[in-house]
XYZ file of C-alpha atoms in Angstrom:
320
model
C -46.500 57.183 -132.949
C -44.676 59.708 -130.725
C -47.059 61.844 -128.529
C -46.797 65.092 -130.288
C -46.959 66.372 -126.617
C -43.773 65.668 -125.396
C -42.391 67.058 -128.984
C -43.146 70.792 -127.111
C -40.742 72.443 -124.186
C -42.681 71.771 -121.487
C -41.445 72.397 -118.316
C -43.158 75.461 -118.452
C -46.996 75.061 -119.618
C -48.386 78.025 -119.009
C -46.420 79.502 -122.467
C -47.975 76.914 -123.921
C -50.478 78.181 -126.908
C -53.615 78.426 -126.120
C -54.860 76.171 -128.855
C -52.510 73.403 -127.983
C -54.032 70.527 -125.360
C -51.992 67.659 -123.981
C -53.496 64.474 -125.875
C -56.232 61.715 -124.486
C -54.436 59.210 -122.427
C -51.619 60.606 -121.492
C -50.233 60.519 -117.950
C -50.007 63.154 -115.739
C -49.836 64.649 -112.111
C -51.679 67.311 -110.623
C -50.020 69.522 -108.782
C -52.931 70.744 -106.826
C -55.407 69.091 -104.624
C -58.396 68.999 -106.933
C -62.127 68.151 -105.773
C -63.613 64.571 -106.941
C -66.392 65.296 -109.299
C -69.561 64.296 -107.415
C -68.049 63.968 -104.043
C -66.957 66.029 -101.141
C -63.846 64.801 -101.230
C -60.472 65.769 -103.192
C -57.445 63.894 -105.103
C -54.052 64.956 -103.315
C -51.413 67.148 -105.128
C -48.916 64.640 -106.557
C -51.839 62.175 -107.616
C -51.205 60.408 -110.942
C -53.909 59.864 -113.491
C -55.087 59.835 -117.348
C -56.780 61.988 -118.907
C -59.864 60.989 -119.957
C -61.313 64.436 -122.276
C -59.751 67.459 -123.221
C -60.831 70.414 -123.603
C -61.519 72.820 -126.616
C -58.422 75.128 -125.485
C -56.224 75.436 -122.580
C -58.540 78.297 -120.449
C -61.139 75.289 -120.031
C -60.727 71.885 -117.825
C -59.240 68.477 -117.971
C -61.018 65.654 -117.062
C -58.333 63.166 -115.094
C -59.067 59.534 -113.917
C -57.362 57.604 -111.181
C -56.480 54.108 -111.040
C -59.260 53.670 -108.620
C -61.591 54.916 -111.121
C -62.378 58.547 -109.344
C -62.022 61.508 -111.720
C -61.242 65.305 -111.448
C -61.084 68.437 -113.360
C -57.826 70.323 -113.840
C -56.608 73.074 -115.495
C -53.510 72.973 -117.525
C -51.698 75.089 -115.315
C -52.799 72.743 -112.356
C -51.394 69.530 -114.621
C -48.127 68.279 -115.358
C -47.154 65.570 -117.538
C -46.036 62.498 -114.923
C -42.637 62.164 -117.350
C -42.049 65.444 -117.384
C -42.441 66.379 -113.367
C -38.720 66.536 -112.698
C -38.154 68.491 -115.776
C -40.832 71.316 -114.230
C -39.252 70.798 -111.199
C -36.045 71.887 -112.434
C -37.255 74.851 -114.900
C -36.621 78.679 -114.746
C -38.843 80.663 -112.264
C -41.424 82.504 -114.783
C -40.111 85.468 -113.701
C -36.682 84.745 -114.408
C -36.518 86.705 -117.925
C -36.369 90.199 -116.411
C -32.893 89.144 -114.787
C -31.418 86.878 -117.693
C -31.992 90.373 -119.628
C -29.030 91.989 -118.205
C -26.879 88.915 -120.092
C -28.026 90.467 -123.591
C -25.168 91.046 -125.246
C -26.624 92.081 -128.853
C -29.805 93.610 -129.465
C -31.006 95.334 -133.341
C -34.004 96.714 -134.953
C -36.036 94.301 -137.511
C -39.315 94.466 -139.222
C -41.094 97.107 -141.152
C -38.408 100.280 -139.910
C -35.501 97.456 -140.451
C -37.341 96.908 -144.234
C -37.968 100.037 -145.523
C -41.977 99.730 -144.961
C -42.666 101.284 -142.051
C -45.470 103.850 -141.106
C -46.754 105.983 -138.597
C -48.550 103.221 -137.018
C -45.064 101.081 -136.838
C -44.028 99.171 -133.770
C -40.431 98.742 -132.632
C -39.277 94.806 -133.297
C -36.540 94.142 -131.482
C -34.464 91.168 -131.735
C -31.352 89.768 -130.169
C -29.091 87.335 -128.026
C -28.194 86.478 -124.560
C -25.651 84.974 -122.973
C -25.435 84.059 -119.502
C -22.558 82.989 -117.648
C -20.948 79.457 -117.793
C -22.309 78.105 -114.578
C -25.764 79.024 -115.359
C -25.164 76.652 -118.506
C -24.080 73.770 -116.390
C -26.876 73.642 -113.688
C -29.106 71.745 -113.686
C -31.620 74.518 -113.640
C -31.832 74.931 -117.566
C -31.879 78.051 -119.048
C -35.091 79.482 -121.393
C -34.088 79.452 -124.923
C -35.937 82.165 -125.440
C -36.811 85.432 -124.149
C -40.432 87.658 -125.060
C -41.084 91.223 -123.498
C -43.920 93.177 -125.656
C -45.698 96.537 -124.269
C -47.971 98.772 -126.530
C -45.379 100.226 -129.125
C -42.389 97.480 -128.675
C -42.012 93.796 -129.217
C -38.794 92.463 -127.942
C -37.161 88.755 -128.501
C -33.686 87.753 -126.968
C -32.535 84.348 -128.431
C -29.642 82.252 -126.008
C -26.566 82.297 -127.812
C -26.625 78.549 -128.900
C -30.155 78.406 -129.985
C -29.847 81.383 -132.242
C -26.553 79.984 -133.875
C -28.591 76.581 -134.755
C -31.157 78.203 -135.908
C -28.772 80.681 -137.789
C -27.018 77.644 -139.583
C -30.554 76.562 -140.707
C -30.792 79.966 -142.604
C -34.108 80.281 -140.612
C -34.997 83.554 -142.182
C -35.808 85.681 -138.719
C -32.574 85.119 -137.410
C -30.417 85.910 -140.757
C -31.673 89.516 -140.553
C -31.358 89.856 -137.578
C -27.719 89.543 -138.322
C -27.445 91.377 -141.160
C -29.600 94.585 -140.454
C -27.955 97.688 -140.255
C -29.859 99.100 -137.812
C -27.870 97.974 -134.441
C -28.749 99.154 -131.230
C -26.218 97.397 -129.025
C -23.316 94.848 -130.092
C -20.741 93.792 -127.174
C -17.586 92.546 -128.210
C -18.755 89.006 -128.523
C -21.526 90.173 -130.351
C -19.409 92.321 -132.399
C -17.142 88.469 -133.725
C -20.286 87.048 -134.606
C -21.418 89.953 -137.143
C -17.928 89.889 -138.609
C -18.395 85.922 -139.186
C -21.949 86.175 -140.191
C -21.162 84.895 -143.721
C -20.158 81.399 -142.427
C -23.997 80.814 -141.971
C -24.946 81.006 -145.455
C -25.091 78.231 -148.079
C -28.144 76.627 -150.126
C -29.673 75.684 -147.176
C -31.087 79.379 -147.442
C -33.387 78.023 -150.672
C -34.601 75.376 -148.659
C -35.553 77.059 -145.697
C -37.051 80.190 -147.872
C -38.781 77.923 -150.361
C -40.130 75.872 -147.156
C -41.672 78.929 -145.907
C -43.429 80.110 -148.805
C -44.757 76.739 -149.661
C -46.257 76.519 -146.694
C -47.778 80.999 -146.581
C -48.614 80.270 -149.516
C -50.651 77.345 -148.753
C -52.232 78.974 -145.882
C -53.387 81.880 -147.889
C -54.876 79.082 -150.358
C -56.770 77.829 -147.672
C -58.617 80.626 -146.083
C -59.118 82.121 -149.534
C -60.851 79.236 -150.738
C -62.805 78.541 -148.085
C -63.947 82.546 -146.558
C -62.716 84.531 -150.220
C -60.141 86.610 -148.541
C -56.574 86.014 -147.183
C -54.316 87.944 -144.739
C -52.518 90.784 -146.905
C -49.728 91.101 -144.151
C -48.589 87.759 -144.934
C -48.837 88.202 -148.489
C -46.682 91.313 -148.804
C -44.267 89.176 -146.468
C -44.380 86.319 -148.595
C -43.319 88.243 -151.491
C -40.544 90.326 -149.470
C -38.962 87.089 -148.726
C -38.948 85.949 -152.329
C -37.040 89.077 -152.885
C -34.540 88.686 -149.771
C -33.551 84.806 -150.839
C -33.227 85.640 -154.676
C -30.543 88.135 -153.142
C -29.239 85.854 -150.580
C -28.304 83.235 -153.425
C -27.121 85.653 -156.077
C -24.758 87.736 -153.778
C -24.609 86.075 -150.588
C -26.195 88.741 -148.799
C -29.506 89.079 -147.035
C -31.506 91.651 -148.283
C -33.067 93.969 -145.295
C -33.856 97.234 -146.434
C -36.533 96.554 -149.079
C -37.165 100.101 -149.934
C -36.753 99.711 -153.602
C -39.918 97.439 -153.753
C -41.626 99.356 -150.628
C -44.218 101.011 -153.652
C -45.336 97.094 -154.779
C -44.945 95.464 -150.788
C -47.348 98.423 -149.418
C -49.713 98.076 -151.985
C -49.843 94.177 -151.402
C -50.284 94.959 -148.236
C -53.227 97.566 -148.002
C -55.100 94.854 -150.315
C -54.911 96.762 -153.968
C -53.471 92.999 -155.126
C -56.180 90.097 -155.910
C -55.385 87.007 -154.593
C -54.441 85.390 -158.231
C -52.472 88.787 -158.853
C -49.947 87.598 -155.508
C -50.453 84.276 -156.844
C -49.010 85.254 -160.277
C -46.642 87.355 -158.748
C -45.339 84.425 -156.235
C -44.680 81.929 -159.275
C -42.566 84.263 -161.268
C -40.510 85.136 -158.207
C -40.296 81.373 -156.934
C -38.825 80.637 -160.698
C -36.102 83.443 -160.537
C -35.160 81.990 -157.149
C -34.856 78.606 -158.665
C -32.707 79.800 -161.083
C -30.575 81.858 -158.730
C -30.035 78.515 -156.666
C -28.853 76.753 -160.005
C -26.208 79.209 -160.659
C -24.931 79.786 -156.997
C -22.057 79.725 -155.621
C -23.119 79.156 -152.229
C -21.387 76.538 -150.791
C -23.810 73.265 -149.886
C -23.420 73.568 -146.198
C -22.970 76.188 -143.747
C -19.309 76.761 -142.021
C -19.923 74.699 -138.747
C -16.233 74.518 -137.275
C -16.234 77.974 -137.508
C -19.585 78.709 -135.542
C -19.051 75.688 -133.149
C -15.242 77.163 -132.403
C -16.598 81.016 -132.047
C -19.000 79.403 -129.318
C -16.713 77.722 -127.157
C -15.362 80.987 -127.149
C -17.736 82.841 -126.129
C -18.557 79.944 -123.253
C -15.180 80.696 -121.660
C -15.695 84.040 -121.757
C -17.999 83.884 -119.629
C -16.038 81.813 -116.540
């Protein structure tokens, strides 16, 4: 079976979540020198070793044995994983976003102000894309794929170019409004090509990736209300604001932002006044409108992918 560890990004652990703990018996080097447990003495930096127990989360210690038996505690932070030390080696600085910011070459307004639903507690979600220049693509120095800034009232995430587009032509929900809400706050002309060739991302992938995600809400509401009697009414309203957006999506080819016709029914949902087999109810009859949208469409089966893959080599000599 393949370690689910080396599944992640990570040449840089520290993002890491900090539920997520690098398996029993996989191979690693510390990057620290690190005291022996019962001795005076300490394991070198560059040591390799096992570990041996993992902790509960990532804030608590490793336990890491040597081939001569000795054992130490580590942090995750002071661990990396022995196959992945060149990849760490060659990784962006951590405080490398702040400068790849001034590449962002689109950015736009999503959630709750971008749906229709916000209120005077609202944060600003702001999505968009970078793209650096050319020779920062061919180092070896690889770039982040991703990009987080958050403050108090504003939560900001820049995509790299290529990694939105693949995750566009998966009709991964997130991204498809972020192209197709109206409220923009900055589009270069780059930008400005891919909005006007936004449709070649949609096809019936969209009821696969939309059905996949409420298949899976929904199950996660199932679970906590069975087992504490209550459920997360955020996600719920979501759930059913999505079932809206992909009925939409397959009956018109257009993603649905602005919500406001439903905002009545979403809010409600969302400051609890719906019981949990009232969403549920609600949920089914959506999910079978959307099924018979996605008979009827005339979405084609498959995204246009010589048409994304050409506007991205153009966009990669632009920036030579």
């Amino acid at each position: 079976m393949t370690n689910p560890y080396e599944r992640q990004d990570y040449r840089n652990l520290r993002s890491l979540d900090s539920k997520f703990v690098i398996p029993v018996g996989s191979q690693v080097v510390i990057q620290v020198d690190r005291p022996i447990v019962n001795s005076k003495t300490f394991k070198k930096a560059g040591s390799v070793g096992v570990v041996i127990k993992i902790p509960s989360a990532n804030n608590e210690t490793y336990l890491i044995q040597f081939s001569d038996e000795l054992v130490v505690e580590a942090r995750i932070d002071q661990i990396v994983l022995r196959r992945a030390m060149v990849d760490s080696l060659l990784s962006s600085p951590q405080d490398e976003a702040a400068r790849l910011k001034e590449f962002v070459i689109y950015r736009c307004q999503v959630g709750s102000k971008a749906f229709g639903l916000s209120t005077e507690s609202s944060d600003d979600d702001i999505r968009g894309i970078f793209l650096p220049t050319a020779t920062r693509h061919w180092s070896l120095y690889k770039l982040p794929e991703q990009l987080e800034f958050q403050d108090d009232e504003r939560d900001e995430v820049f995509w790299e170019l290529e990694k939105f587009l693949r995750l566009a032509l998966k009709a991964n929900p997130n991204i498809l409004e972020t192209l197709w809400t109206e409220i923009v706050l900055e589009a270069d002309p780059i930008a400005e090509k891919l909005l006007i060739i936004r449709s070649a991302f949609l096809s019936r992938h969209i009821h696969k990736t939309y059905s996949g995600y409420v298949i899976s809400q929904f199950r996660r509401m199932t679970k906590s209300f069975e087992k504490t009697g209550a459920f997360k009414t955020k996600h719920a309203m979501h759930l059913i604001r999505l079932l809206y957006s992909g009925i939409e999506a397959i009956r018109t080819g257009r993603i649905q932002i602005d919500v406001g016709e439903h905002r009545e029914e979403l809010l409600a949902i969302r400051h609890g006044h719906f019981t949990f087999e009232e969403i549920r109810k609600k949920a089914f009859s959506l999910d079978r409108e959307f099924q018979k949208a996605f008979a009827t469409t005339d979405l084609p089966e498959h995204p246009d992918f010589e048409t994304v893959n050409d506007y991205l080599i153009d966009a990669r000599r632009s920036r030579t």
